[in-house]
PDB file of C-alpha atoms and ligand atoms in Angstrom:
ATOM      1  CA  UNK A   1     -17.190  27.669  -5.492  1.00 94.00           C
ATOM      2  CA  UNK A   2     -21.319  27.267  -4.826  1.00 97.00           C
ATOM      3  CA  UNK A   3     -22.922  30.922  -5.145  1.00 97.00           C
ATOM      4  CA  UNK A   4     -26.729  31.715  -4.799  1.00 98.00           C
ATOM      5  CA  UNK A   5     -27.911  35.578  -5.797  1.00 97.00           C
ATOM      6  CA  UNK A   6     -30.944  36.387  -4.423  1.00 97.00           C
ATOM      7  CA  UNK A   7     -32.307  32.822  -5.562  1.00 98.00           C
ATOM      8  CA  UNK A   8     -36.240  32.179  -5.164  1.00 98.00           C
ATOM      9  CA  UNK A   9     -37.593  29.127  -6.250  1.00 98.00           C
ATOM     10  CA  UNK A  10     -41.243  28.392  -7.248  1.00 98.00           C
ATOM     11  CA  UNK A  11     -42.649  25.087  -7.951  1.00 97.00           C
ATOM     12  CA  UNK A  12     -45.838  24.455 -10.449  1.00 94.00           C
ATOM     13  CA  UNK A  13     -48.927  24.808  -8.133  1.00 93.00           C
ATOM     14  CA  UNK A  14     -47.196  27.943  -6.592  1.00 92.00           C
ATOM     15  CA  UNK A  15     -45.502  26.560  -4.072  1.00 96.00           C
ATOM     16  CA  UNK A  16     -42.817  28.917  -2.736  1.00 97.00           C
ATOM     17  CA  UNK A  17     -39.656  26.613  -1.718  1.00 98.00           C
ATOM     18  CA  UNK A  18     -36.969  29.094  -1.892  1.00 98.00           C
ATOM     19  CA  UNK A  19     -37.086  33.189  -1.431  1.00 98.00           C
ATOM     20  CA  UNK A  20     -34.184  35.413  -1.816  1.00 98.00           C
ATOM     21  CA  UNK A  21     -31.417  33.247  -0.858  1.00 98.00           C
ATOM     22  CA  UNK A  22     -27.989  34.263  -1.175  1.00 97.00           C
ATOM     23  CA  UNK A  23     -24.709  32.250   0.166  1.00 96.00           C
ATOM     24  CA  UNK A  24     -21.632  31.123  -0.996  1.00 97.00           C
ATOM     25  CA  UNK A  25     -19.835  27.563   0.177  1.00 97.00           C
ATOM     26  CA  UNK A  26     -16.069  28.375  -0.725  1.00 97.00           C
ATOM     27  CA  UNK A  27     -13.924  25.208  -1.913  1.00 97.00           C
ATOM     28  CA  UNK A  28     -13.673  22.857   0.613  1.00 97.00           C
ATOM     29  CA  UNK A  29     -15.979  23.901   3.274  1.00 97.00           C
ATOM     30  CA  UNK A  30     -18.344  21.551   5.085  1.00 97.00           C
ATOM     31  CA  UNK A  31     -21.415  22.686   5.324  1.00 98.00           C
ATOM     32  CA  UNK A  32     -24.675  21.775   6.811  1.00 97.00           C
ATOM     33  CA  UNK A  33     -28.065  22.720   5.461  1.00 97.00           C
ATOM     34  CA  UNK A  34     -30.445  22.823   8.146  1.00 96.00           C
ATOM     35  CA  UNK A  35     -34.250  23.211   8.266  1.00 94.00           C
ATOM     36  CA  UNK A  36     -37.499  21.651   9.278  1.00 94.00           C
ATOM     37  CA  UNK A  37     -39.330  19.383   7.161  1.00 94.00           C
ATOM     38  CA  UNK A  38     -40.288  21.516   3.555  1.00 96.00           C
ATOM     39  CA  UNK A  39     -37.873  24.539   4.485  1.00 97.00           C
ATOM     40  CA  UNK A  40     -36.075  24.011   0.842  1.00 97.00           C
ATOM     41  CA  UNK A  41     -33.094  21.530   1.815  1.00 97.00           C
ATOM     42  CA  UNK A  42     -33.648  19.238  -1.152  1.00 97.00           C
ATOM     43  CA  UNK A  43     -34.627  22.020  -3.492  1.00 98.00           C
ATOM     44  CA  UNK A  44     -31.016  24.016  -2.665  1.00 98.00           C
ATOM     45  CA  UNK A  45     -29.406  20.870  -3.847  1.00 97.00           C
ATOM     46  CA  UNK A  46     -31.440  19.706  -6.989  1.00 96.00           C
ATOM     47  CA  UNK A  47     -30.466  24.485  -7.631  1.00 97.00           C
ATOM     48  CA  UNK A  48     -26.715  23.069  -7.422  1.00 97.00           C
ATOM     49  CA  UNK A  49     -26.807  19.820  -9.417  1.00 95.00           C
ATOM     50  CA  UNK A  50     -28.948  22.050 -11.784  1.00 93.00           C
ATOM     51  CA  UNK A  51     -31.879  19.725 -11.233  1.00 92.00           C
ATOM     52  CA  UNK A  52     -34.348  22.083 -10.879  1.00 94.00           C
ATOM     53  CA  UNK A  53     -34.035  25.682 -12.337  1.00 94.00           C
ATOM     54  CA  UNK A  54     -34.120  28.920 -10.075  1.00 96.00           C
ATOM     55  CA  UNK A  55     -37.383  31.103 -10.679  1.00 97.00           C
ATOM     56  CA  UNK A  56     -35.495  34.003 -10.302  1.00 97.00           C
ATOM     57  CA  UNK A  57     -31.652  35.385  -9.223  1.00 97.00           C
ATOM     58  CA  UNK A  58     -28.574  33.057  -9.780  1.00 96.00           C
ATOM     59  CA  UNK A  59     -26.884  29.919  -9.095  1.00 97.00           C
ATOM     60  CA  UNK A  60     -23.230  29.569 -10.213  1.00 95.00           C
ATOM     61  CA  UNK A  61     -20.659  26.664  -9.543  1.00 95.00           C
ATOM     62  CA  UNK A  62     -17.011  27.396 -10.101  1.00 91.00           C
ATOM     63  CA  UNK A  63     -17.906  31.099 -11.463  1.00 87.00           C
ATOM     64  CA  UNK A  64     -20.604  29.158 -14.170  1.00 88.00           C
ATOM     65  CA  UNK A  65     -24.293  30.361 -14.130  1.00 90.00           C
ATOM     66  CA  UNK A  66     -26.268  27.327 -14.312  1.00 89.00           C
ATOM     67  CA  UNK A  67     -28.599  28.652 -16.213  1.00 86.00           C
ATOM     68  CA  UNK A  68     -26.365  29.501 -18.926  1.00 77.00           C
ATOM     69  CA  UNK A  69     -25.328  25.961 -19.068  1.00 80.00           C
ATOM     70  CA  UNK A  70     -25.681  24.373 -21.963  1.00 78.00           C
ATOM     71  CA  UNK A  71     -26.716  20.844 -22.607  1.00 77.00           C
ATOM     72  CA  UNK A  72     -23.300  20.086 -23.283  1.00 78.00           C
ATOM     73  CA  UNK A  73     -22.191  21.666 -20.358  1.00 81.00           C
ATOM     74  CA  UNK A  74     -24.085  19.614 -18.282  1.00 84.00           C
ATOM     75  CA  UNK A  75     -22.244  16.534 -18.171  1.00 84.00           C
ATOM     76  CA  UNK A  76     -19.080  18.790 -17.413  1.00 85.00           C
ATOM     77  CA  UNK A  77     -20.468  19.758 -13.892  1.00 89.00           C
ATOM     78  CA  UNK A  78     -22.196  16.287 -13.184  1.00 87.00           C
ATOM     79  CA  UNK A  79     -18.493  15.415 -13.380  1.00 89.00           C
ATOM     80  CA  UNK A  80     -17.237  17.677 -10.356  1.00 94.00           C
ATOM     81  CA  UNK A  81     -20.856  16.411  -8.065  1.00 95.00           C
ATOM     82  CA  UNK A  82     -20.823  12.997  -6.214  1.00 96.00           C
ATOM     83  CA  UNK A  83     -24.836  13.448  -5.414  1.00 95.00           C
ATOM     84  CA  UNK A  84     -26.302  10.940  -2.387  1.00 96.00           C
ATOM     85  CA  UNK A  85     -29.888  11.586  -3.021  1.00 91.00           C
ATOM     86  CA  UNK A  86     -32.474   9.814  -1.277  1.00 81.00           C
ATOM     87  CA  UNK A  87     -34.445   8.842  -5.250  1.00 73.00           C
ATOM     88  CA  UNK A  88     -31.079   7.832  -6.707  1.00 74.00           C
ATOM     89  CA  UNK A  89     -32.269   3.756  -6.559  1.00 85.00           C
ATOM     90  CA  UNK A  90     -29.406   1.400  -6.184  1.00 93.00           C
ATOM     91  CA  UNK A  91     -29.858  -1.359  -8.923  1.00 95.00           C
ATOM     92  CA  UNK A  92     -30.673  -4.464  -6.676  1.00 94.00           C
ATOM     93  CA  UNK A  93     -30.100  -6.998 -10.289  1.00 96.00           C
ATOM     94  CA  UNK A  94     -26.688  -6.201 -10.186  1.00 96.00           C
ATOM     95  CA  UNK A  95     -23.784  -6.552  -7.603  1.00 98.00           C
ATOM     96  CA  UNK A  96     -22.349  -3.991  -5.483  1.00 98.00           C
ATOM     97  CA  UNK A  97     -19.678  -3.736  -7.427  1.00 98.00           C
ATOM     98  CA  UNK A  98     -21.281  -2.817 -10.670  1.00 97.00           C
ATOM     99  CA  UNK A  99     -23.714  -0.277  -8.464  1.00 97.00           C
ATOM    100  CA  UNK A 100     -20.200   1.635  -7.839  1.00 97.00           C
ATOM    101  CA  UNK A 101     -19.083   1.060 -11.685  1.00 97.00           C
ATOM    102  CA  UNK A 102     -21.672   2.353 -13.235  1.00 91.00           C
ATOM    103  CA  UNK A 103     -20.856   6.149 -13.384  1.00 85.00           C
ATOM    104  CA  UNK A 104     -17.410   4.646 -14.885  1.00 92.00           C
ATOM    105  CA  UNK A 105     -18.723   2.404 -17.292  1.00 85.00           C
ATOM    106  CA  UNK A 106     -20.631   5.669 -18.511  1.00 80.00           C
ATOM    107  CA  UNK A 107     -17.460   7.752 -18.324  1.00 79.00           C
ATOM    108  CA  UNK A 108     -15.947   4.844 -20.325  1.00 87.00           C
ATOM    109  CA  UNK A 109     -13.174   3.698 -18.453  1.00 90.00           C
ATOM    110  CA  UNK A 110     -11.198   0.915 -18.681  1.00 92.00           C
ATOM    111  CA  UNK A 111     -11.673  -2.107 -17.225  1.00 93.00           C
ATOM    112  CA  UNK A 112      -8.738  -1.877 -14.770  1.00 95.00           C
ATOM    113  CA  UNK A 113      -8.843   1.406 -13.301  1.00 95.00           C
ATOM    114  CA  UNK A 114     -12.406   1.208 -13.444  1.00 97.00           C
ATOM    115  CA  UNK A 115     -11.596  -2.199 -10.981  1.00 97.00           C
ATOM    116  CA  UNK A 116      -9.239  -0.001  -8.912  1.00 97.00           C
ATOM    117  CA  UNK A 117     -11.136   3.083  -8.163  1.00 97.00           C
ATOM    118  CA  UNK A 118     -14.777   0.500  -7.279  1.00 98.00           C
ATOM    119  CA  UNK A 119     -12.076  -1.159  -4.416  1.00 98.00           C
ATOM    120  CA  UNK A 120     -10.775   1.789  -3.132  1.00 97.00           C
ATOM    121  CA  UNK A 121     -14.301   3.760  -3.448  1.00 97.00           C
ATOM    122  CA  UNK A 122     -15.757   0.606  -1.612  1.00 97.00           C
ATOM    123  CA  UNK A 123     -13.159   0.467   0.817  1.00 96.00           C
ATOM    124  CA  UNK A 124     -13.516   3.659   2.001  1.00 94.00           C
ATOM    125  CA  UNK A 125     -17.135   2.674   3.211  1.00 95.00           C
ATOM    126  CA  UNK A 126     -15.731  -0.521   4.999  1.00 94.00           C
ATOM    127  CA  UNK A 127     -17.848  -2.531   1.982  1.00 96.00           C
ATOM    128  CA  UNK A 128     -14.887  -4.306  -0.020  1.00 96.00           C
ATOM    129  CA  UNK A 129     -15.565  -7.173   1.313  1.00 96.00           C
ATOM    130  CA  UNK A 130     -19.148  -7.039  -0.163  1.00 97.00           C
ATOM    131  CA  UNK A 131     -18.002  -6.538  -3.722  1.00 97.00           C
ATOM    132  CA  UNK A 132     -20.177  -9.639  -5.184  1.00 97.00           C
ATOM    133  CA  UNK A 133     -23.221  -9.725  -2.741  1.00 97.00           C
ATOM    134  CA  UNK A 134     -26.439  -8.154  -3.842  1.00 97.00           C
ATOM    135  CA  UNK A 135     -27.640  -5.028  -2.722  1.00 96.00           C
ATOM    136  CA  UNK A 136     -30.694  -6.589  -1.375  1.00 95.00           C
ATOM    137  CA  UNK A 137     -27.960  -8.668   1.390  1.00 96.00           C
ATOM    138  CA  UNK A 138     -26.946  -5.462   2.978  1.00 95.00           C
ATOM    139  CA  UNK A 139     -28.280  -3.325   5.901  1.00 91.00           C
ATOM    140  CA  UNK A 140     -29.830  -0.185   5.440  1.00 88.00           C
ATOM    141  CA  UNK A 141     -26.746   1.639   6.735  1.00 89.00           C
ATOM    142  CA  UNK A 142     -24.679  -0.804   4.605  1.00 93.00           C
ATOM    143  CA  UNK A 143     -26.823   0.472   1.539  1.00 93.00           C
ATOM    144  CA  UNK A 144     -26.352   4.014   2.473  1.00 92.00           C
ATOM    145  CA  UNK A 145     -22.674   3.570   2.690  1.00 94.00           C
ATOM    146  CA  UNK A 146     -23.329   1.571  -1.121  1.00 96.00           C
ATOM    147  CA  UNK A 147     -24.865   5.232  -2.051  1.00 96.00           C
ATOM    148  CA  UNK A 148     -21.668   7.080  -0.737  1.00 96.00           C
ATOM    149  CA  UNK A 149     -19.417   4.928  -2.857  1.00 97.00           C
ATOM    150  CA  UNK A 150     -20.994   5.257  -5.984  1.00 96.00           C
ATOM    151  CA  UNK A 151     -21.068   8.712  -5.464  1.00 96.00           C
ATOM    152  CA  UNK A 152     -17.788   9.440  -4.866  1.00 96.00           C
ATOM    153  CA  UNK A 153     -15.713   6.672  -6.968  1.00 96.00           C
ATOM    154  CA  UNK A 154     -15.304   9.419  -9.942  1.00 94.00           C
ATOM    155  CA  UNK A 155     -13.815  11.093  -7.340  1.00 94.00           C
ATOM    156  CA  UNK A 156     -15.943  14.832  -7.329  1.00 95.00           C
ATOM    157  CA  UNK A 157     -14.788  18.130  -6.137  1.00 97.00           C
ATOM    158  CA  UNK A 158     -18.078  18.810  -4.616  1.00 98.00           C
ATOM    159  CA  UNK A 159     -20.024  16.243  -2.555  1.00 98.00           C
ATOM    160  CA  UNK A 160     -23.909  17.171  -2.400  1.00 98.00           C
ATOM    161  CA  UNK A 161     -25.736  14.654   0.065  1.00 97.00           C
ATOM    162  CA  UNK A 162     -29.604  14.653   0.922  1.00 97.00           C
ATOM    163  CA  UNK A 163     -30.066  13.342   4.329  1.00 95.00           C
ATOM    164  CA  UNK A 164     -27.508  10.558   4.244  1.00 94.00           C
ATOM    165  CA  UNK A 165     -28.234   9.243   7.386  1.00 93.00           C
ATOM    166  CA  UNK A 166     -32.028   9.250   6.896  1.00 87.00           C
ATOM    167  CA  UNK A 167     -33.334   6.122   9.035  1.00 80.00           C
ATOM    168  CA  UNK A 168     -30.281   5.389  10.689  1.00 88.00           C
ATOM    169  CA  UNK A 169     -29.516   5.106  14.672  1.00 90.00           C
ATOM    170  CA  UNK A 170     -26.958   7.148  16.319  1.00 92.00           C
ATOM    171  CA  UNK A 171     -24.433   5.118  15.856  1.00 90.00           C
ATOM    172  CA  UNK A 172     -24.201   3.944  12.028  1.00 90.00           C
ATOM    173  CA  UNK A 173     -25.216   8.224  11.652  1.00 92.00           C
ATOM    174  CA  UNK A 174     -22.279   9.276  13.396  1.00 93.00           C
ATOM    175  CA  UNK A 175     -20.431   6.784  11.231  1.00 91.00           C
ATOM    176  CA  UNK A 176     -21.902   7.952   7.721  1.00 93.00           C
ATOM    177  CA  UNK A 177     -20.696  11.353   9.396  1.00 95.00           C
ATOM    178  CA  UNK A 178     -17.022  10.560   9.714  1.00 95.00           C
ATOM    179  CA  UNK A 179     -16.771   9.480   6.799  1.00 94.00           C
ATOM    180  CA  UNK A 180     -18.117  12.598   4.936  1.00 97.00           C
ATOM    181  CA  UNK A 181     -15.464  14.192   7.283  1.00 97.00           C
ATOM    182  CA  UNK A 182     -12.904  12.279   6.085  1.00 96.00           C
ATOM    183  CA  UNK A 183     -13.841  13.267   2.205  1.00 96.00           C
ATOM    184  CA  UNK A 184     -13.544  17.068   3.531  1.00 97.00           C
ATOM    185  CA  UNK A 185     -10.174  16.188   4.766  1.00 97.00           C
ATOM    186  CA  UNK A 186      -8.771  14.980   1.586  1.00 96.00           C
ATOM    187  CA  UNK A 187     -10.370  18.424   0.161  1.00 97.00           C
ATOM    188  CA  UNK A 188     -13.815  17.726  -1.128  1.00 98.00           C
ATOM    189  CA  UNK A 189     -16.386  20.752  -0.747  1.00 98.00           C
ATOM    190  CA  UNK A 190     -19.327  18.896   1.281  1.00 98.00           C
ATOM    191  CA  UNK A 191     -22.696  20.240   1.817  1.00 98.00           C
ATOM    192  CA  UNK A 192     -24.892  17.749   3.657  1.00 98.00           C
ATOM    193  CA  UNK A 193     -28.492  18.576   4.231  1.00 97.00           C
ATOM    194  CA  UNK A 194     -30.098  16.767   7.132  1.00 95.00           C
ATOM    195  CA  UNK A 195     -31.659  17.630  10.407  1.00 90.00           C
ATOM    196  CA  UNK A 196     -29.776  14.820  12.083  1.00 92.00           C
ATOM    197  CA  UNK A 197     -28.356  16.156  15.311  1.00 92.00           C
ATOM    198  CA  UNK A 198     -25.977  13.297  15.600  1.00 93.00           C
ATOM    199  CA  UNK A 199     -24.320  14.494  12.053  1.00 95.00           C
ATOM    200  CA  UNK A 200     -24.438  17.902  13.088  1.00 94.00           C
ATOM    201  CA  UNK A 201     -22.723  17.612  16.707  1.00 93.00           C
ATOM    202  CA  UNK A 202     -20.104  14.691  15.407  1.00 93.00           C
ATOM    203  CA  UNK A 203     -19.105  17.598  12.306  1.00 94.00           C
ATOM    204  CA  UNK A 204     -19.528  20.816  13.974  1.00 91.00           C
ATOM    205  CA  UNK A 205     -19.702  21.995  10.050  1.00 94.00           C
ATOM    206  CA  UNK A 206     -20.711  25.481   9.200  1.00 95.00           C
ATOM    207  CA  UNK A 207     -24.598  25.775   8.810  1.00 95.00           C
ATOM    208  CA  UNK A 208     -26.984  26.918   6.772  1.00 96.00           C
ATOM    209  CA  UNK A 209     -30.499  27.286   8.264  1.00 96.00           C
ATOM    210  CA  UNK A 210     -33.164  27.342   6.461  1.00 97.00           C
ATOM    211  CA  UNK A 211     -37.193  28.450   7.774  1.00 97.00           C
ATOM    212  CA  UNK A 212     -39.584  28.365   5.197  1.00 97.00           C
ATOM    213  CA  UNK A 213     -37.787  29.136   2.235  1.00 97.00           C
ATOM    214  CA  UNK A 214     -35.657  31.751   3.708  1.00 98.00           C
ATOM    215  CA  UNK A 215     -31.969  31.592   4.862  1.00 97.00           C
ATOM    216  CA  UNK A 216     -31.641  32.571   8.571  1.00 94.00           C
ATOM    217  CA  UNK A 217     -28.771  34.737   9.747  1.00 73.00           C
ATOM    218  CA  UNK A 218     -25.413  32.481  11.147  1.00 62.00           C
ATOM    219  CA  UNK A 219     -26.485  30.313  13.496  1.00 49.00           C
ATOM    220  CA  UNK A 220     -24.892  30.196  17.129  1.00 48.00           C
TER     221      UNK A 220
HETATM  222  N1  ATP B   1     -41.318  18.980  -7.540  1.00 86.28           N
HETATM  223  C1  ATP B   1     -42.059  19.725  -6.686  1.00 86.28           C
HETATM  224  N2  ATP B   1     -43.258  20.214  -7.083  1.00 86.28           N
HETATM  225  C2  ATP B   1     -44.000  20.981  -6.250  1.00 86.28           C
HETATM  226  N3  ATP B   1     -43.640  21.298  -4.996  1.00 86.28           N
HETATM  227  C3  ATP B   1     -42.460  20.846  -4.563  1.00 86.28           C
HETATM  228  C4  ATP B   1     -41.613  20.022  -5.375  1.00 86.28           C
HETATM  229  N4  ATP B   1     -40.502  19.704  -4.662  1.00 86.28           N
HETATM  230  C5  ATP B   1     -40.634  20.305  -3.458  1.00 86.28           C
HETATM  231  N5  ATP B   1     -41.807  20.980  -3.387  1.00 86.28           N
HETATM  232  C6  ATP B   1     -42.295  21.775  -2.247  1.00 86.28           C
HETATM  233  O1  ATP B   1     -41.306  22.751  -1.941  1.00 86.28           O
HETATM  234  C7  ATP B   1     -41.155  22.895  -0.532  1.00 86.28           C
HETATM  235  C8  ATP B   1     -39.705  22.610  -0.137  1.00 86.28           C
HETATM  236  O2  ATP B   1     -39.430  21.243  -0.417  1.00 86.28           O
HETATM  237  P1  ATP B   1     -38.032  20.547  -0.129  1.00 86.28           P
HETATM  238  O3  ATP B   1     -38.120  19.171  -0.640  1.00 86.28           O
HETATM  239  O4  ATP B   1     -36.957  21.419  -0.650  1.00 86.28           O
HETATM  240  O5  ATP B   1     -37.998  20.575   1.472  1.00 86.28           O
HETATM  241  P2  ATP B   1     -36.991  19.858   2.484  1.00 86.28           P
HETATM  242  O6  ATP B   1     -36.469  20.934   3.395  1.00 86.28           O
HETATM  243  O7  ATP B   1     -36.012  19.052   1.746  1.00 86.28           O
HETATM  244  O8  ATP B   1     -37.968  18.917   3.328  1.00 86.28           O
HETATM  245  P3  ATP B   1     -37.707  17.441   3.950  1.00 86.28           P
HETATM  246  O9  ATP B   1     -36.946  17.643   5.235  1.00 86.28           O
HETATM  247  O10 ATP B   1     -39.095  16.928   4.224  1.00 86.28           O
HETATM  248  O11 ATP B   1     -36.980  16.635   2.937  1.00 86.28           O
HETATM  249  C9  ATP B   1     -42.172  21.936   0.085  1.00 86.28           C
HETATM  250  O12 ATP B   1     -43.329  22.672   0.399  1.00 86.28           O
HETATM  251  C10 ATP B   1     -42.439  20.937  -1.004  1.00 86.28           C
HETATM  252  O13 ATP B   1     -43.740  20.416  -0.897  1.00 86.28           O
HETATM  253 MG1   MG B   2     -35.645  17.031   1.601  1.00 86.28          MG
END
């Protein structure tokens, strides 16, 4: 489903992020990207959304090369990603419901379903009882649930999150991690990058660690 061919990744300035990765995450894996601070987490999942570009080798979703995507393409595999990134901003002018409809609104959906998939996206993250506050009223954890939502009410095949549990204790972590379990359940390919031990020991997923740019061999 994911695939990386000998993938190396070079920022302006000459930064090395990423050298000669190669993987694949089949459909509905869980996977964990692991890695200290600037080993290439983010960067492997701004290569999947298509982001960021590879320098060299390939990337391919679902048997596409992303860098044979075209423009129009592009919307087509936004489609299959619910992305929790850490600089996608929640909109604090509008409710928490309308932070979950947006993606619909821009898919153009009706004003029904679009009602029906925001409750049931918001219930999944215990939130439907928050539907008119403001984003501003809720917890950090609360927000980062508000992320999850809105990231999976188009319901995606693929669920890329960056450090989802980023400032959290224990407790509302190992929360934000069930529920990404539960999304695996009902069959969506999840590749979390974090190096939250609490997410890792609560999912026991299949990891990916990274040193410096470079893909270590299976880890224990
Ligand atoms: N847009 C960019 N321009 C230049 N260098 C970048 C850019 N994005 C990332 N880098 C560099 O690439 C390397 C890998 O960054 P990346 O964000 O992938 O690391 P990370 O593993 O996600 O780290 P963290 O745990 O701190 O989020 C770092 O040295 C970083 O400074
Ligand atoms: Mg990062």
């Amino acid at each position: 489903m994911i695939r990386f061919e000998h993938v190396d990744k070079r920022y302006p300035g000459g930064i090395i992020a990423l050298q000669d990765v190669s993987l694949r995450i089949e459909r509905g894996e869980l996977v964990v990207i692991a890695g200290a601070s600037g080993a290439g987490k983010s960067t492997m999942l701004k290569l999947i959304a298509a982001v960021e570009q590879p320098s060299a080798g390939r990337v391919s979703v679902n048997d596409e090369d992303l860098r044979g995507l075209r423009a129009r393409a592009l919307p087509y595999l936004r489609r299959q990603l619910g992305l929790v990134f850490q600089d996608h901003k929640l909109l604090f002018d509008r409710s928490v419901f309308d932070n979950v409809a947006l993606p619909l609104a821009i898919a153009g959906l009706g004003r029904k379903e679009t009602s029906r998939r925001v409750d049931a996206a918001l219930d999944k993250v215990g939130l439907l009882g928050r539907s008119h506050a403001s984003p501003i009223a809720l917890s950090g954890g609360e927000q980062q649930r508000l992320c999850i939502a809105r990231a999976i009410v188009h319901r995606p095949a693929i669920l890329l999150a960056d450090e989802p549990t980023g400032n959290l204790d224990p407790d509302h972590a190992g929360a934000i991690a069930t529920l990404f379990e539960s999304f695996n359940r009902a069959g969506v390919t999840v590749v979390i990058a974090t190096h939250d031990r609490v997410v890792i020991e609560r999912l026991r997923p299949r990891r990916l660690d990274l040193q410096a740019g470079r893909l270590l061999e299976a880890a224990p």
